[in-house]
Each structure stands twice: as structure tokens, then as C-alpha cells.
mmCIF file of N, CA, C and O in Angstrom:
data_model
loop_
_atom_site.group_PDB
_atom_site.id
_atom_site.type_symbol
_atom_site.label_atom_id
_atom_site.label_comp_id
_atom_site.label_asym_id
_atom_site.label_seq_id
_atom_site.Cartn_x
_atom_site.Cartn_y
_atom_site.Cartn_z
ATOM 1 N N MET A 47 -6.073 2.472 193.054
ATOM 2 C CA MET A 47 -6.447 3.875 192.847
ATOM 3 C C MET A 47 -7.582 4.003 191.837
ATOM 4 O O MET A 47 -8.300 4.975 191.831
ATOM 5 N N SER A 48 -7.745 3.012 190.980
ATOM 6 C CA SER A 48 -8.747 3.133 189.920
ATOM 7 C C SER A 48 -10.162 3.253 190.492
ATOM 8 O O SER A 48 -11.009 3.913 189.915
ATOM 9 N N GLY A 49 -10.403 2.615 191.627
ATOM 10 C CA GLY A 49 -11.712 2.730 192.263
ATOM 11 C C GLY A 49 -12.029 4.159 192.651
ATOM 12 O O GLY A 49 -13.161 4.620 192.486
ATOM 13 N N ILE A 50 -11.017 4.854 193.138
ATOM 14 C CA ILE A 50 -11.191 6.261 193.523
ATOM 15 C C ILE A 50 -11.447 7.106 192.277
ATOM 16 O O ILE A 50 -12.317 7.968 192.267
ATOM 17 N N HIS A 51 -10.688 6.848 191.218
ATOM 18 C CA HIS A 51 -10.900 7.616 189.984
ATOM 19 C C HIS A 51 -12.296 7.365 189.426
ATOM 20 O O HIS A 51 -12.910 8.275 188.883
ATOM 21 N N GLU A 52 -12.777 6.142 189.589
ATOM 22 C CA GLU A 52 -14.128 5.817 189.158
ATOM 23 C C GLU A 52 -15.151 6.607 189.978
ATOM 24 O O GLU A 52 -16.096 7.168 189.440
ATOM 25 N N PHE A 53 -14.937 6.641 191.303
ATOM 26 C CA PHE A 53 -15.821 7.397 192.191
ATOM 27 C C PHE A 53 -15.825 8.871 191.802
ATOM 28 O O PHE A 53 -16.881 9.498 191.669
ATOM 29 N N ILE A 54 -14.637 9.430 191.613
ATOM 30 C CA ILE A 54 -14.512 10.848 191.257
ATOM 31 C C ILE A 54 -15.201 11.121 189.917
ATOM 32 O O ILE A 54 -15.986 12.058 189.786
ATOM 33 N N GLY A 55 -14.918 10.265 188.930
ATOM 34 C CA GLY A 55 -15.529 10.423 187.615
ATOM 35 C C GLY A 55 -17.040 10.370 187.684
ATOM 36 O O GLY A 55 -17.734 11.142 187.016
ATOM 37 N N ASN A 56 -17.552 9.471 188.523
ATOM 38 C CA ASN A 56 -18.996 9.329 188.677
ATOM 39 C C ASN A 56 -19.609 10.571 189.320
ATOM 40 O O ASN A 56 -20.654 11.057 188.894
ATOM 41 N N GLU A 57 -18.947 11.109 190.345
ATOM 42 C CA GLU A 57 -19.430 12.345 190.996
ATOM 43 C C GLU A 57 -19.490 13.484 189.977
ATOM 44 O O GLU A 57 -20.452 14.244 189.928
ATOM 45 N N ILE A 58 -18.446 13.586 189.168
ATOM 46 C CA ILE A 58 -18.341 14.677 188.204
ATOM 47 C C ILE A 58 -19.377 14.518 187.085
ATOM 48 O O ILE A 58 -19.959 15.497 186.624
ATOM 49 N N LYS A 59 -19.605 13.262 186.677
ATOM 50 C CA LYS A 59 -20.564 13.029 185.581
ATOM 51 C C LYS A 59 -22.015 13.150 186.034
ATOM 52 O O LYS A 59 -22.872 13.541 185.268
ATOM 53 N N SER A 60 -22.276 12.790 187.304
ATOM 54 C CA SER A 60 -23.678 12.742 187.728
ATOM 55 C C SER A 60 -24.154 14.036 188.391
ATOM 56 O O SER A 60 -25.307 14.149 188.767
ATOM 57 N N ASN A 61 -23.278 15.024 188.521
ATOM 58 C CA ASN A 61 -23.661 16.331 189.077
ATOM 59 C C ASN A 61 -23.170 17.425 188.140
ATOM 60 O O ASN A 61 -22.026 17.379 187.696
ATOM 61 N N ASP A 62 -24.030 18.400 187.866
ATOM 62 C CA ASP A 62 -23.647 19.484 186.948
ATOM 63 C C ASP A 62 -22.466 20.282 187.484
ATOM 64 O O ASP A 62 -21.575 20.667 186.734
ATOM 65 N N VAL A 63 -22.486 20.549 188.787
ATOM 66 C CA VAL A 63 -21.426 21.350 189.396
ATOM 67 C C VAL A 63 -20.927 20.603 190.629
ATOM 68 O O VAL A 63 -21.717 20.266 191.509
ATOM 69 N N VAL A 64 -19.635 20.321 190.656
ATOM 70 C CA VAL A 64 -19.041 19.609 191.784
ATOM 71 C C VAL A 64 -17.843 20.392 192.302
ATOM 72 O O VAL A 64 -16.977 20.806 191.523
ATOM 73 N N LEU A 65 -17.813 20.571 193.623
ATOM 74 C CA LEU A 65 -16.687 21.228 194.260
ATOM 75 C C LEU A 65 -16.005 20.241 195.202
ATOM 76 O O LEU A 65 -16.607 19.770 196.162
ATOM 77 N N PHE A 66 -14.771 19.904 194.861
ATOM 78 C CA PHE A 66 -13.942 19.105 195.767
ATOM 79 C C PHE A 66 -13.251 20.109 196.679
ATOM 80 O O PHE A 66 -12.540 20.994 196.205
ATOM 81 N N MET A 67 -13.508 19.994 197.980
ATOM 82 C CA MET A 67 -13.055 21.035 198.909
ATOM 83 C C MET A 67 -12.596 20.425 200.223
ATOM 84 O O MET A 67 -12.833 19.244 200.496
ATOM 85 N N LYS A 68 -11.941 21.251 201.014
ATOM 86 C CA LYS A 68 -11.563 20.852 202.366
ATOM 87 C C LYS A 68 -12.666 21.308 203.305
ATOM 88 O O LYS A 68 -12.907 22.504 203.440
ATOM 89 N N GLY A 69 -13.340 20.341 203.908
ATOM 90 C CA GLY A 69 -14.467 20.659 204.776
ATOM 91 C C GLY A 69 -15.771 20.588 204.002
ATOM 92 O O GLY A 69 -15.854 19.963 202.942
ATOM 93 N N THR A 70 -16.786 21.256 204.534
ATOM 94 C CA THR A 70 -18.111 21.273 203.921
ATOM 95 C C THR A 70 -18.496 22.730 203.646
ATOM 96 O O THR A 70 -17.893 23.641 204.214
ATOM 97 N N PRO A 71 -19.514 22.945 202.805
ATOM 98 C CA PRO A 71 -19.942 24.328 202.554
ATOM 99 C C PRO A 71 -20.316 25.057 203.850
ATOM 100 O O PRO A 71 -20.072 26.253 203.980
ATOM 101 N N GLN A 72 -20.875 24.333 204.811
ATOM 102 C CA GLN A 72 -21.255 24.956 206.087
ATOM 103 C C GLN A 72 -20.019 25.260 206.947
ATOM 104 O O GLN A 72 -19.985 26.250 207.658
ATOM 105 N N PHE A 73 -19.026 24.367 206.873
ATOM 106 C CA PHE A 73 -17.808 24.517 207.675
ATOM 107 C C PHE A 73 -16.557 24.266 206.834
ATOM 108 O O PHE A 73 -15.920 23.223 206.965
ATOM 109 N N PRO A 74 -16.214 25.225 205.959
ATOM 110 C CA PRO A 74 -14.999 25.043 205.152
ATOM 111 C C PRO A 74 -13.779 24.958 206.076
ATOM 112 O O PRO A 74 -13.703 25.684 207.068
ATOM 113 N N GLN A 75 -12.845 24.071 205.734
ATOM 114 C CA GLN A 75 -11.655 23.866 206.558
ATOM 115 C C GLN A 75 -10.428 24.587 206.017
ATOM 116 O O GLN A 75 -9.334 24.393 206.521
ATOM 117 N N CYS A 76 -10.600 25.372 204.967
ATOM 118 C CA CYS A 76 -9.496 26.215 204.501
ATOM 119 C C CYS A 76 -10.081 27.438 203.816
ATOM 120 O O CYS A 76 -11.205 27.409 203.313
ATOM 121 N N GLY A 77 -9.331 28.505 203.828
ATOM 122 C CA GLY A 77 -9.805 29.778 203.289
ATOM 123 C C GLY A 77 -10.142 29.714 201.811
ATOM 124 O O GLY A 77 -11.103 30.329 201.356
ATOM 125 N N PHE A 78 -9.352 28.957 201.054
ATOM 126 C CA PHE A 78 -9.576 28.880 199.609
ATOM 127 C C PHE A 78 -10.893 28.164 199.308
ATOM 128 O O PHE A 78 -11.669 28.592 198.466
ATOM 129 N N SER A 79 -11.140 27.066 200.019
ATOM 130 C CA SER A 79 -12.407 26.361 199.843
ATOM 131 C C SER A 79 -13.561 27.280 200.226
ATOM 132 O O SER A 79 -14.577 27.344 199.533
ATOM 133 N N GLY A 80 -13.386 28.017 201.323
ATOM 134 C CA GLY A 80 -14.414 28.955 201.783
ATOM 135 C C GLY A 80 -14.737 30.018 200.752
ATOM 136 O O GLY A 80 -15.905 30.371 200.559
ATOM 137 N N GLN A 81 -13.694 30.516 200.078
ATOM 138 C CA GLN A 81 -13.913 31.550 199.053
ATOM 139 C C GLN A 81 -14.746 31.018 197.899
ATOM 140 O O GLN A 81 -15.653 31.694 197.408
ATOM 141 N N VAL A 82 -14.436 29.803 197.456
ATOM 142 C CA VAL A 82 -15.180 29.231 196.329
ATOM 143 C C VAL A 82 -16.631 28.982 196.740
ATOM 144 O O VAL A 82 -17.556 29.251 195.973
ATOM 145 N N VAL A 83 -16.843 28.508 197.959
ATOM 146 C CA VAL A 83 -18.202 28.311 198.472
ATOM 147 C C VAL A 83 -18.958 29.638 198.460
ATOM 148 O O VAL A 83 -20.106 29.706 198.015
ATOM 149 N N GLN A 84 -18.309 30.695 198.927
ATOM 150 C CA GLN A 84 -18.956 32.019 198.952
ATOM 151 C C GLN A 84 -19.348 32.460 197.546
ATOM 152 O O GLN A 84 -20.437 33.001 197.340
ATOM 153 N N ILE A 85 -18.468 32.235 196.584
ATOM 154 C CA ILE A 85 -18.755 32.624 195.202
ATOM 155 C C ILE A 85 -19.940 31.829 194.668
ATOM 156 O O ILE A 85 -20.880 32.391 194.097
ATOM 157 N N LEU A 86 -19.915 30.508 194.861
ATOM 158 C CA LEU A 86 -21.004 29.667 194.348
ATOM 159 C C LEU A 86 -22.324 30.015 195.028
ATOM 160 O O LEU A 86 -23.369 30.067 194.378
ATOM 161 N N ASP A 87 -22.276 30.286 196.327
ATOM 162 C CA ASP A 87 -23.490 30.672 197.040
ATOM 163 C C ASP A 87 -23.985 32.031 196.554
ATOM 164 O O ASP A 87 -25.183 32.245 196.395
ATOM 165 N N TYR A 88 -23.064 32.933 196.303
ATOM 166 C CA TYR A 88 -23.424 34.278 195.855
ATOM 167 C C TYR A 88 -24.144 34.235 194.509
ATOM 168 O O TYR A 88 -25.133 34.937 194.306
ATOM 169 N N ILE A 89 -23.635 33.411 193.594
ATOM 170 C CA ILE A 89 -24.289 33.343 192.285
ATOM 171 C C ILE A 89 -25.468 32.376 192.293
ATOM 172 O O ILE A 89 -26.158 32.223 191.288
ATOM 173 N N GLY A 90 -25.691 31.748 193.436
ATOM 174 C CA GLY A 90 -26.918 30.976 193.633
ATOM 175 C C GLY A 90 -26.993 29.700 192.823
ATOM 176 O O GLY A 90 -28.062 29.309 192.368
ATOM 177 N N VAL A 91 -25.855 29.055 192.622
ATOM 178 C CA VAL A 91 -25.847 27.831 191.816
ATOM 179 C C VAL A 91 -25.889 26.611 192.746
ATOM 180 O O VAL A 91 -25.291 26.616 193.822
ATOM 181 N N ASP A 92 -26.653 25.607 192.329
ATOM 182 C CA ASP A 92 -26.684 24.351 193.074
ATOM 183 C C ASP A 92 -25.419 23.574 192.764
ATOM 184 O O ASP A 92 -25.031 23.484 191.592
ATOM 185 N N TYR A 93 -24.798 23.024 193.776
ATOM 186 C CA TYR A 93 -23.598 22.232 193.522
ATOM 187 C C TYR A 93 -23.481 21.118 194.549
ATOM 188 O O TYR A 93 -24.060 21.176 195.622
ATOM 189 N N LYS A 94 -22.725 20.109 194.159
ATOM 190 C CA LYS A 94 -22.426 18.997 195.047
ATOM 191 C C LYS A 94 -21.028 19.251 195.598
ATOM 192 O O LYS A 94 -20.125 19.592 194.840
ATOM 193 N N SER A 95 -20.852 19.107 196.899
ATOM 194 C CA SER A 95 -19.512 19.257 197.457
ATOM 195 C C SER A 95 -19.002 17.901 197.924
ATOM 196 O O SER A 95 -19.780 17.050 198.354
ATOM 197 N N VAL A 96 -17.700 17.703 197.781
ATOM 198 C CA VAL A 96 -17.044 16.494 198.259
ATOM 199 C C VAL A 96 -15.924 16.929 199.189
ATOM 200 O O VAL A 96 -15.035 17.683 198.792
ATOM 201 N N ASN A 97 -16.011 16.492 200.441
ATOM 202 C CA ASN A 97 -15.016 16.850 201.449
ATOM 203 C C ASN A 97 -13.809 15.925 201.319
ATOM 204 O O ASN A 97 -13.874 14.762 201.698
ATOM 205 N N VAL A 98 -12.701 16.458 200.807
ATOM 206 C CA VAL A 98 -11.516 15.620 200.594
ATOM 207 C C VAL A 98 -10.841 15.238 201.912
ATOM 208 O O VAL A 98 -10.065 14.290 201.955
ATOM 209 N N LEU A 99 -11.138 15.982 202.983
ATOM 210 C CA LEU A 99 -10.523 15.664 204.275
ATOM 211 C C LEU A 99 -11.125 14.402 204.887
ATOM 212 O O LEU A 99 -10.526 13.788 205.765
ATOM 213 N N ALA A 100 -12.311 14.032 204.414
ATOM 214 C CA ALA A 100 -12.986 12.852 204.949
ATOM 215 C C ALA A 100 -12.343 11.562 204.434
ATOM 216 O O ALA A 100 -12.555 10.501 204.996
ATOM 217 N N ASP A 101 -11.568 11.660 203.356
ATOM 218 C CA ASP A 101 -10.994 10.462 202.753
ATOM 219 C C ASP A 101 -9.685 10.818 202.049
ATOM 220 O O ASP A 101 -9.690 11.524 201.043
ATOM 221 N N SER A 102 -8.576 10.312 202.589
ATOM 222 C CA SER A 102 -7.262 10.660 202.022
ATOM 223 C C SER A 102 -7.110 10.128 200.595
ATOM 224 O O SER A 102 -6.392 10.709 199.786
ATOM 225 N N GLU A 103 -7.810 9.034 200.280
ATOM 226 C CA GLU A 103 -7.750 8.501 198.909
ATOM 227 C C GLU A 103 -8.357 9.484 197.926
ATOM 228 O O GLU A 103 -7.833 9.684 196.827
ATOM 229 N N ILE A 104 -9.471 10.097 198.316
ATOM 230 C CA ILE A 104 -10.099 11.099 197.441
ATOM 231 C C ILE A 104 -9.183 12.315 197.347
ATOM 232 O O ILE A 104 -8.973 12.867 196.270
ATOM 233 N N ARG A 105 -8.609 12.694 198.478
ATOM 234 C CA ARG A 105 -7.735 13.876 198.503
ATOM 235 C C ARG A 105 -6.566 13.719 197.529
ATOM 236 O O ARG A 105 -6.216 14.646 196.803
ATOM 237 N N GLN A 106 -5.940 12.536 197.518
ATOM 238 C CA GLN A 106 -4.848 12.282 196.575
ATOM 239 C C GLN A 106 -5.394 12.026 195.170
ATOM 240 O O GLN A 106 -4.827 12.485 194.185
ATOM 241 N N GLY A 107 -6.480 11.271 195.114
ATOM 242 C CA GLY A 107 -7.034 10.869 193.830
ATOM 243 C C GLY A 107 -7.465 12.029 192.965
ATOM 244 O O GLY A 107 -7.240 12.030 191.747
ATOM 245 N N ILE A 108 -8.065 13.046 193.590
ATOM 246 C CA ILE A 108 -8.555 14.179 192.798
ATOM 247 C C ILE A 108 -7.394 14.957 192.194
ATOM 248 O O ILE A 108 -7.485 15.474 191.082
ATOM 249 N N LYS A 109 -6.276 15.016 192.905
ATOM 250 C CA LYS A 109 -5.096 15.723 192.375
ATOM 251 C C LYS A 109 -4.545 15.003 191.152
ATOM 252 O O LYS A 109 -4.112 15.643 190.188
ATOM 253 N N GLN A 110 -4.583 13.672 191.189
ATOM 254 C CA GLN A 110 -4.118 12.892 190.036
ATOM 255 C C GLN A 110 -5.141 12.970 188.910
ATOM 256 O O GLN A 110 -4.777 13.084 187.740
ATOM 257 N N TYR A 111 -6.400 12.904 189.283
ATOM 258 C CA TYR A 111 -7.489 12.908 188.295
ATOM 259 C C TYR A 111 -7.417 14.153 187.416
ATOM 260 O O TYR A 111 -7.540 14.092 186.210
ATOM 261 N N SER A 112 -7.234 15.298 188.062
ATOM 262 C CA SER A 112 -7.246 16.574 187.345
ATOM 263 C C SER A 112 -5.857 17.015 186.926
ATOM 264 O O SER A 112 -5.709 17.956 186.163
ATOM 265 N N ASN A 113 -4.836 16.342 187.487
ATOM 266 C CA ASN A 113 -3.452 16.778 187.285
ATOM 267 C C ASN A 113 -3.273 18.210 187.781
ATOM 268 O O ASN A 113 -2.618 19.037 187.153
ATOM 269 N N TRP A 114 -3.930 18.498 188.906
ATOM 270 C CA TRP A 114 -3.899 19.835 189.517
ATOM 271 C C TRP A 114 -3.530 19.630 190.985
ATOM 272 O O TRP A 114 -4.169 18.818 191.664
ATOM 273 N N PRO A 115 -2.512 20.348 191.500
ATOM 274 C CA PRO A 115 -1.957 19.988 192.808
ATOM 275 C C PRO A 115 -2.732 20.469 194.031
ATOM 276 O O PRO A 115 -2.445 20.029 195.140
ATOM 277 N N THR A 116 -3.674 21.373 193.840
ATOM 278 C CA THR A 116 -4.294 21.982 195.017
ATOM 279 C C THR A 116 -5.796 21.734 195.092
ATOM 280 O O THR A 116 -6.441 21.409 194.102
ATOM 281 N N ILE A 117 -6.327 21.914 196.290
ATOM 282 C CA ILE A 117 -7.748 21.842 196.579
ATOM 283 C C ILE A 117 -8.135 23.255 197.018
ATOM 284 O O ILE A 117 -7.343 23.881 197.708
ATOM 285 N N PRO A 118 -9.268 23.807 196.705
ATOM 286 C CA PRO A 118 -10.430 23.199 196.054
ATOM 287 C C PRO A 118 -10.279 23.057 194.541
ATOM 288 O O PRO A 118 -9.416 23.690 193.934
ATOM 289 N N GLN A 119 -11.157 22.228 193.989
ATOM 290 C CA GLN A 119 -11.246 22.054 192.546
ATOM 291 C C GLN A 119 -12.715 22.087 192.152
ATOM 292 O O GLN A 119 -13.532 21.392 192.744
ATOM 293 N N LEU A 120 -13.010 22.896 191.147
ATOM 294 C CA LEU A 120 -14.387 23.045 190.685
ATOM 295 C C LEU A 120 -14.556 22.403 189.309
ATOM 296 O O LEU A 120 -13.737 22.619 188.411
ATOM 297 N N TYR A 121 -15.627 21.617 189.197
ATOM 298 C CA TYR A 121 -15.972 20.975 187.929
ATOM 299 C C TYR A 121 -17.364 21.439 187.517
ATOM 300 O O TYR A 121 -18.263 21.497 188.346
ATOM 301 N N ILE A 122 -17.508 21.765 186.228
ATOM 302 C CA ILE A 122 -18.814 22.138 185.679
ATOM 303 C C ILE A 122 -19.073 21.233 184.483
ATOM 304 O O ILE A 122 -18.269 21.197 183.548
ATOM 305 N N LYS A 123 -20.184 20.507 184.550
ATOM 306 C CA LYS A 123 -20.578 19.595 183.465
ATOM 307 C C LYS A 123 -19.420 18.665 183.078
ATOM 308 O O LYS A 123 -19.131 18.470 181.898
ATOM 309 N N GLY A 124 -18.749 18.116 184.073
ATOM 310 C CA GLY A 124 -17.695 17.147 183.821
ATOM 311 C C GLY A 124 -16.355 17.736 183.448
ATOM 312 O O GLY A 124 -15.383 17.020 183.247
ATOM 313 N N GLU A 125 -16.284 19.056 183.366
ATOM 314 C CA GLU A 125 -15.053 19.714 182.931
ATOM 315 C C GLU A 125 -14.378 20.400 184.120
ATOM 316 O O GLU A 125 -15.028 21.121 184.883
ATOM 317 N N PHE A 126 -13.083 20.187 184.272
ATOM 318 C CA PHE A 126 -12.324 20.839 185.332
ATOM 319 C C PHE A 126 -12.196 22.323 185.011
ATOM 320 O O PHE A 126 -11.731 22.688 183.938
ATOM 321 N N VAL A 127 -12.655 23.160 185.925
ATOM 322 C CA VAL A 127 -12.604 24.608 185.710
ATOM 323 C C VAL A 127 -11.339 25.197 186.325
ATOM 324 O O VAL A 127 -10.617 25.958 185.698
ATOM 325 N N GLY A 128 -11.051 24.831 187.582
ATOM 326 C CA GLY A 128 -9.847 25.345 188.218
ATOM 327 C C GLY A 128 -9.985 25.381 189.718
ATOM 328 O O GLY A 128 -10.955 24.872 190.289
ATOM 329 N N GLY A 129 -8.999 25.999 190.331
ATOM 330 C CA GLY A 129 -8.978 26.164 191.776
ATOM 331 C C GLY A 129 -9.473 27.538 192.178
ATOM 332 O O GLY A 129 -10.086 28.253 191.373
ATOM 333 N N CYS A 130 -9.173 27.929 193.386
ATOM 334 C CA CYS A 130 -9.700 29.165 193.958
ATOM 335 C C CYS A 130 -9.363 30.401 193.115
ATOM 336 O O CYS A 130 -10.235 31.201 192.812
ATOM 337 N N ASP A 131 -8.088 30.567 192.748
ATOM 338 C CA ASP A 131 -7.680 31.779 192.018
ATOM 339 C C ASP A 131 -8.401 31.894 190.687
ATOM 340 O O ASP A 131 -8.895 32.958 190.323
ATOM 341 N N ILE A 132 -8.459 30.788 189.955
ATOM 342 C CA ILE A 132 -9.114 30.790 188.643
ATOM 343 C C ILE A 132 -10.607 31.067 188.791
ATOM 344 O O ILE A 132 -11.170 31.885 188.062
ATOM 345 N N VAL A 133 -11.241 30.394 189.751
ATOM 346 C CA VAL A 133 -12.682 30.591 189.972
ATOM 347 C C VAL A 133 -12.956 32.046 190.353
ATOM 348 O O VAL A 133 -13.885 32.667 189.833
ATOM 349 N N ARG A 134 -12.116 32.596 191.229
ATOM 350 C CA ARG A 134 -12.313 33.990 191.655
ATOM 351 C C ARG A 134 -12.144 34.956 190.479
ATOM 352 O O ARG A 134 -12.949 35.868 190.300
ATOM 353 N N GLU A 135 -11.100 34.738 189.674
ATOM 354 C CA GLU A 135 -10.878 35.616 188.512
ATOM 355 C C GLU A 135 -12.035 35.516 187.522
ATOM 356 O O GLU A 135 -12.500 36.529 186.994
ATOM 357 N N MET A 136 -12.494 34.280 187.267
ATOM 358 C CA MET A 136 -13.622 34.086 186.347
ATOM 359 C C MET A 136 -14.876 34.764 186.881
ATOM 360 O O MET A 136 -15.622 35.396 186.137
ATOM 361 N N PHE A 137 -15.099 34.629 188.195
ATOM 362 C CA PHE A 137 -16.270 35.236 188.825
ATOM 363 C C PHE A 137 -16.217 36.757 188.689
ATOM 364 O O PHE A 137 -17.198 37.389 188.286
ATOM 365 N N GLN A 138 -15.058 37.345 188.999
ATOM 366 C CA GLN A 138 -14.936 38.807 188.956
ATOM 367 C C GLN A 138 -15.104 39.346 187.539
ATOM 368 O O GLN A 138 -15.610 40.441 187.345
ATOM 369 N N ALA A 139 -14.719 38.544 186.553
ATOM 370 C CA ALA A 139 -14.850 38.961 185.154
ATOM 371 C C ALA A 139 -16.232 38.639 184.583
ATOM 372 O O ALA A 139 -16.535 38.993 183.449
ATOM 373 N N GLY A 140 -17.059 37.938 185.379
ATOM 374 C CA GLY A 140 -18.379 37.547 184.900
ATOM 375 C C GLY A 140 -18.347 36.284 184.042
ATOM 376 O O GLY A 140 -19.370 35.844 183.520
ATOM 377 N N GLU A 141 -17.152 35.702 183.891
ATOM 378 C CA GLU A 141 -16.998 34.530 183.019
ATOM 379 C C GLU A 141 -17.574 33.266 183.658
ATOM 380 O O GLU A 141 -18.061 32.386 182.956
ATOM 381 N N LEU A 142 -17.495 33.175 184.984
ATOM 382 C CA LEU A 142 -17.999 31.980 185.665
ATOM 383 C C LEU A 142 -19.507 31.867 185.467
ATOM 384 O O LEU A 142 -20.019 30.814 185.089
ATOM 385 N N GLN A 143 -20.206 32.975 185.705
ATOM 386 C CA GLN A 143 -21.655 33.002 185.537
ATOM 387 C C GLN A 143 -22.019 32.660 184.088
ATOM 388 O O GLN A 143 -22.930 31.870 183.836
ATOM 389 N N GLN A 144 -21.283 33.244 183.149
ATOM 390 C CA GLN A 144 -21.534 33.014 181.725
ATOM 391 C C GLN A 144 -21.295 31.545 181.380
ATOM 392 O O GLN A 144 -22.088 30.927 180.671
ATOM 393 N N HIS A 145 -20.206 30.985 181.890
ATOM 394 C CA HIS A 145 -19.861 29.584 181.629
ATOM 395 C C HIS A 145 -20.956 28.659 182.156
ATOM 396 O O HIS A 145 -21.345 27.701 181.488
ATOM 397 N N LEU A 146 -21.468 28.957 183.336
ATOM 398 C CA LEU A 146 -22.543 28.149 183.916
ATOM 399 C C LEU A 146 -23.795 28.238 183.045
ATOM 400 O O LEU A 146 -24.405 27.225 182.720
ATOM 401 N N GLN A 147 -24.160 29.455 182.671
ATOM 402 C CA GLN A 147 -25.372 29.654 181.867
ATOM 403 C C GLN A 147 -25.246 28.993 180.502
ATOM 404 O O GLN A 147 -26.198 28.388 180.009
ATOM 405 N N GLU A 148 -24.055 29.068 179.904
ATOM 406 C CA GLU A 148 -23.834 28.422 178.600
ATOM 407 C C GLU A 148 -23.995 26.918 178.700
ATOM 408 O O GLU A 148 -24.305 26.248 177.730
ATOM 409 N N ASN A 149 -23.763 26.386 179.902
ATOM 410 C CA ASN A 149 -23.915 24.949 180.129
ATOM 411 C C ASN A 149 -25.303 24.591 180.673
ATOM 412 O O ASN A 149 -25.519 23.502 181.167
ATOM 413 N N GLY A 150 -26.217 25.570 180.611
ATOM 414 C CA GLY A 150 -27.597 25.313 181.001
ATOM 415 C C GLY A 150 -27.821 25.246 182.493
ATOM 416 O O GLY A 150 -28.779 24.630 182.967
ATOM 417 N N ILE A 151 -26.937 25.883 183.255
ATOM 418 C CA ILE A 151 -27.058 25.869 184.721
ATOM 419 C C ILE A 151 -27.529 27.242 185.178
ATOM 420 O O ILE A 151 -26.892 28.260 184.868
ATOM 421 N N ALA A 152 -28.620 27.257 185.903
ATOM 422 C CA ALA A 152 -29.211 28.529 186.334
ATOM 423 C C ALA A 152 -28.337 29.215 187.381
ATOM 424 O O ALA A 152 -27.846 28.571 188.303
ATOM 425 N N VAL A 153 -28.153 30.507 187.215
ATOM 426 C CA VAL A 153 -27.465 31.323 188.221
ATOM 427 C C VAL A 153 -28.368 32.494 188.586
ATOM 428 O O VAL A 153 -29.230 32.882 187.800
ATOM 429 N N ARG A 154 -28.138 33.033 189.765
ATOM 430 C CA ARG A 154 -28.909 34.184 190.204
ATOM 431 C C ARG A 154 -28.466 35.404 189.402
ATOM 432 O O ARG A 154 -27.275 35.600 189.162
ATOM 433 N N ALA A 155 -29.415 36.203 188.993
ATOM 434 C CA ALA A 155 -29.087 37.414 188.222
ATOM 435 C C ALA A 155 -28.335 38.387 189.106
ATOM 436 O O ALA A 155 -28.590 38.488 190.301
ATOM 437 N N ALA A 156 -27.402 39.102 188.504
ATOM 438 C CA ALA A 156 -26.643 40.108 189.255
ATOM 439 C C ALA A 156 -27.593 41.207 189.690
ATOM 440 O O ALA A 156 -28.436 41.657 188.904
ATOM 441 N N SER A 157 -27.430 41.657 190.909
ATOM 442 C CA SER A 157 -28.350 42.706 191.399
ATOM 443 C C SER A 157 -27.725 44.072 191.254
ATOM 444 O O SER A 157 -26.536 44.215 191.162
#
């Protein structure tokens, strides 16, 4: 399992924003992953997505890595932010955008 944790750690360290999700941003395979994609696209942030359905080791590994039982999982600057509910609440409160900007990640201005 350590190889998977290494892979996950590397993805998280080498990308400012990483979304571990079911499916791809173009074709999310679950509603929760789709919601997070919509939020990230709406605020216009660049992110790397990892499709956990493509590899069962990653799917299990990410849950152990974060000690969080569900997918999707969002990471910003190496830090686990949360799943769909947390991301949605942060977004609605404006905290997600603020958190990204505080970490030097450009977001689209609210219109």
C-alpha cells in the first residue's frame, strides 16, 4: 500500500489543487463528484483530477491517506479540505474562494 500512498502524496504535493473523484471532470460518475467539479469550474480554478474508479488501489488508498471514508476529496496546497458537503458549504460561504486566494491560487472574481 505504501506505493499508492507515495503516488497520492506526490499528486497532492505537485499540484496546487487536486480532486480525487469518481469519473472525470468531463464525465463525473457520481453526483457528489459532479457537484465539486461544478464548484471548481464555477470559481475558475485550475485543478488536477484523479479518477479513483480507474484504480481500486487509489480508491482505497485515498480513504486511508486522508482518514476520510468518502469520495470526492479535495486537496489544496497539500492540505485535505474535505468532501462534497464541506466544499459546498465553504463555497456558499465564500470560504473556499478565500482559502484558495490565501494560498496564492487564482480564482475567478464573483460576478
